[in-house]
Amino acid sequence: MEQTLVIIKPDGVERKLIGRIIQRFEDKNLTIKEMYQGVISKDVAESHYAHLKDKSFFPELIAYMTSGPVVCLLLEGNDVIALVRQMLGATNILKAVPGTIRGDFACSTTENIVHASDSPENAAIEIRRFFSHL
Ligand code: TYD
């Protein structure tokens, strides 16, 4: 069984999409092992997106990710990392096809509703970062 880290970002919470997003993961029979709502600190947001620190949109991204509460989920299932990335849809809003979470709900590439780990290595790091009490 694999585990992955999902974040329902501030616009997902603000737009009251938490239930509909979690429903998709439950419909796919994935298991929610842990879950909480909270505001991410600037330090945590900067560590999480450190691979993008030289991009022009980085300040905007950090301001957005710390602008309000998020919901963090620890999901478990077979091939859950690749599966959940597929359910999210592409990063670029114009490439996120209908039927995916971003394709159905996101209106901008920066404010794109959800995050999910993209590899086993990053899943392990991100689970430690957002579920450090485990
Ligand atoms: P990235 O890690 O490349 O994609 P993903 O979230 O699909 O793993 O990018 C992280 C976030 O940075 C992305 O969800 C939204 C934001 N972002 C932009 O605002 N503009 C961009 O051009 C890119 C590539 C990302």
Short mmCIF file of N, CA, C and O and ligand atoms in Angstrom, two decimals, residues 9 48-49 51-52 55-58 60-61 64-65 85 88-92 102 108-118 126, ligand 1:
data_model
loop_
_atom_site.label_atom_id
_atom_site.label_comp_id
_atom_site.label_asym_id
_atom_site.label_seq_id
_atom_site.Cartn_x
_atom_site.Cartn_y
_atom_site.Cartn_z
N LYS A 9 -6.34 23.30 -1.28
CA LYS A 9 -5.72 24.62 -1.12
C LYS A 9 -6.76 25.67 -0.68
O LYS A 9 -7.96 25.39 -0.68
N HIS A 48 7.82 23.67 0.98
CA HIS A 48 6.99 22.81 0.12
C HIS A 48 7.22 23.15 -1.35
O HIS A 48 7.24 22.25 -2.20
N TYR A 49 7.36 24.43 -1.66
CA TYR A 49 7.53 24.85 -3.06
C TYR A 49 8.96 25.32 -3.35
O TYR A 49 9.16 26.12 -4.27
N HIS A 51 11.30 24.00 -4.92
CA HIS A 51 11.73 23.72 -6.30
C HIS A 51 11.30 24.83 -7.27
O HIS A 51 11.73 24.85 -8.40
N LEU A 52 10.46 25.74 -6.80
CA LEU A 52 9.95 26.82 -7.67
C LEU A 52 10.44 28.20 -7.23
O LEU A 52 9.95 29.21 -7.74
N LYS A 55 11.10 31.05 -9.71
CA LYS A 55 10.05 31.41 -10.68
C LYS A 55 9.43 32.75 -10.32
O LYS A 55 9.31 33.11 -9.14
N SER A 56 8.99 33.47 -11.35
CA SER A 56 8.41 34.80 -11.13
C SER A 56 7.13 34.72 -10.30
O SER A 56 6.79 35.65 -9.57
N PHE A 57 6.41 33.59 -10.39
CA PHE A 57 5.14 33.48 -9.67
C PHE A 57 5.31 33.00 -8.22
O PHE A 57 4.32 32.87 -7.49
N PHE A 58 6.56 32.76 -7.76
CA PHE A 58 6.78 32.20 -6.42
C PHE A 58 6.17 33.06 -5.30
O PHE A 58 5.44 32.53 -4.45
N GLU A 60 3.72 35.15 -5.35
CA GLU A 60 2.26 35.07 -5.45
C GLU A 60 1.76 33.70 -4.95
O GLU A 60 0.75 33.61 -4.24
N LEU A 61 2.52 32.66 -5.29
CA LEU A 61 2.16 31.30 -4.88
C LEU A 61 2.20 31.16 -3.35
O LEU A 61 1.28 30.58 -2.74
N TYR A 64 -0.63 33.12 -1.73
CA TYR A 64 -1.89 32.38 -1.91
C TYR A 64 -1.98 31.18 -0.95
O TYR A 64 -2.99 31.00 -0.27
N MET A 65 -0.92 30.39 -0.86
CA MET A 65 -0.96 29.17 -0.05
C MET A 65 -1.11 29.46 1.45
O MET A 65 -1.54 28.60 2.21
N ARG A 85 -2.62 11.84 -8.68
CA ARG A 85 -2.13 12.86 -9.63
C ARG A 85 -3.03 12.88 -10.87
O ARG A 85 -3.35 13.95 -11.39
N LEU A 88 -6.22 14.66 -10.12
CA LEU A 88 -6.07 16.11 -10.00
C LEU A 88 -6.16 16.80 -11.35
O LEU A 88 -6.74 17.85 -11.49
N GLY A 89 -5.54 16.19 -12.38
CA GLY A 89 -5.44 16.86 -13.68
C GLY A 89 -4.17 17.67 -13.78
O GLY A 89 -3.43 17.84 -12.82
N ALA A 90 -3.91 18.19 -14.97
CA ALA A 90 -2.66 18.90 -15.25
C ALA A 90 -2.54 20.19 -14.44
O ALA A 90 -3.53 20.79 -14.05
N THR A 91 -1.27 20.60 -14.22
CA THR A 91 -1.00 21.86 -13.50
C THR A 91 -1.54 23.05 -14.28
O THR A 91 -2.20 23.93 -13.72
N ASN A 92 -1.24 23.08 -15.58
CA ASN A 92 -1.68 24.17 -16.45
C ASN A 92 -3.21 24.07 -16.65
O ASN A 92 -3.71 23.07 -17.16
N ARG A 102 -9.00 19.57 -11.07
CA ARG A 102 -8.64 20.90 -11.59
C ARG A 102 -9.44 21.23 -12.84
O ARG A 102 -9.87 22.37 -13.04
N SER A 108 -7.69 29.08 -12.39
CA SER A 108 -6.39 29.71 -12.61
C SER A 108 -5.30 28.67 -12.33
O SER A 108 -5.53 27.74 -11.55
N THR A 109 -4.15 28.82 -12.97
CA THR A 109 -3.06 27.85 -12.76
C THR A 109 -2.48 27.98 -11.36
O THR A 109 -2.12 26.99 -10.74
N THR A 110 -2.39 29.20 -10.84
CA THR A 110 -1.84 29.38 -9.48
C THR A 110 -2.84 28.91 -8.43
O THR A 110 -2.49 28.15 -7.53
N GLU A 111 -4.08 29.34 -8.55
CA GLU A 111 -5.12 28.96 -7.59
C GLU A 111 -5.85 27.76 -8.16
O GLU A 111 -6.92 27.88 -8.76
N ASN A 112 -5.22 26.58 -7.96
CA ASN A 112 -5.71 25.39 -8.67
C ASN A 112 -6.24 24.30 -7.74
O ASN A 112 -6.12 23.12 -8.02
N ILE A 113 -6.82 24.72 -6.62
CA ILE A 113 -7.68 23.88 -5.78
C ILE A 113 -6.98 22.79 -4.96
O ILE A 113 -7.28 22.62 -3.78
N VAL A 114 -6.09 22.03 -5.59
CA VAL A 114 -5.52 20.86 -4.90
C VAL A 114 -4.03 20.68 -5.21
O VAL A 114 -3.55 21.03 -6.30
N HIS A 115 -3.35 20.06 -4.24
CA HIS A 115 -1.98 19.58 -4.43
C HIS A 115 -1.97 18.09 -4.13
O HIS A 115 -2.71 17.62 -3.26
N ALA A 116 -1.09 17.35 -4.84
CA ALA A 116 -0.82 15.96 -4.44
C ALA A 116 0.63 15.64 -4.77
O ALA A 116 1.18 16.14 -5.77
N SER A 117 1.24 14.81 -3.96
CA SER A 117 2.64 14.41 -4.16
C SER A 117 2.80 13.78 -5.54
O SER A 117 1.91 13.06 -6.02
N ASP A 118 3.97 14.02 -6.16
CA ASP A 118 4.16 13.55 -7.54
C ASP A 118 5.11 12.36 -7.67
O ASP A 118 5.35 11.90 -8.79
N GLU A 126 6.81 14.97 1.98
CA GLU A 126 5.64 15.83 2.24
C GLU A 126 4.78 15.29 3.39
O GLU A 126 4.23 16.07 4.17
P1 TYD B 1 4.26 22.33 -9.76
O1 TYD B 1 4.96 21.66 -8.61
O2 TYD B 1 5.04 22.53 -11.03
O3 TYD B 1 2.91 21.55 -10.18
P2 TYD B 1 1.87 20.63 -9.36
O4 TYD B 1 1.16 21.48 -8.35
O5 TYD B 1 0.92 20.12 -10.42
O6 TYD B 1 2.69 19.52 -8.74
O7 TYD B 1 3.74 23.76 -9.32
C1 TYD B 1 3.31 23.98 -8.01
C2 TYD B 1 2.25 25.03 -8.04
O8 TYD B 1 2.80 26.26 -8.50
C3 TYD B 1 1.07 24.75 -8.96
O9 TYD B 1 0.13 23.87 -8.40
C4 TYD B 1 0.54 26.12 -9.19
C5 TYD B 1 1.78 27.00 -9.17
N1 TYD B 1 2.23 27.33 -10.55
C6 TYD B 1 1.91 28.58 -11.06
O10 TYD B 1 1.28 29.41 -10.40
N2 TYD B 1 2.32 28.88 -12.34
C7 TYD B 1 3.01 27.99 -13.11
O11 TYD B 1 3.36 28.34 -14.29
C8 TYD B 1 3.34 26.71 -12.57
C9 TYD B 1 4.11 25.71 -13.39
C10 TYD B 1 2.93 26.44 -11.27
#
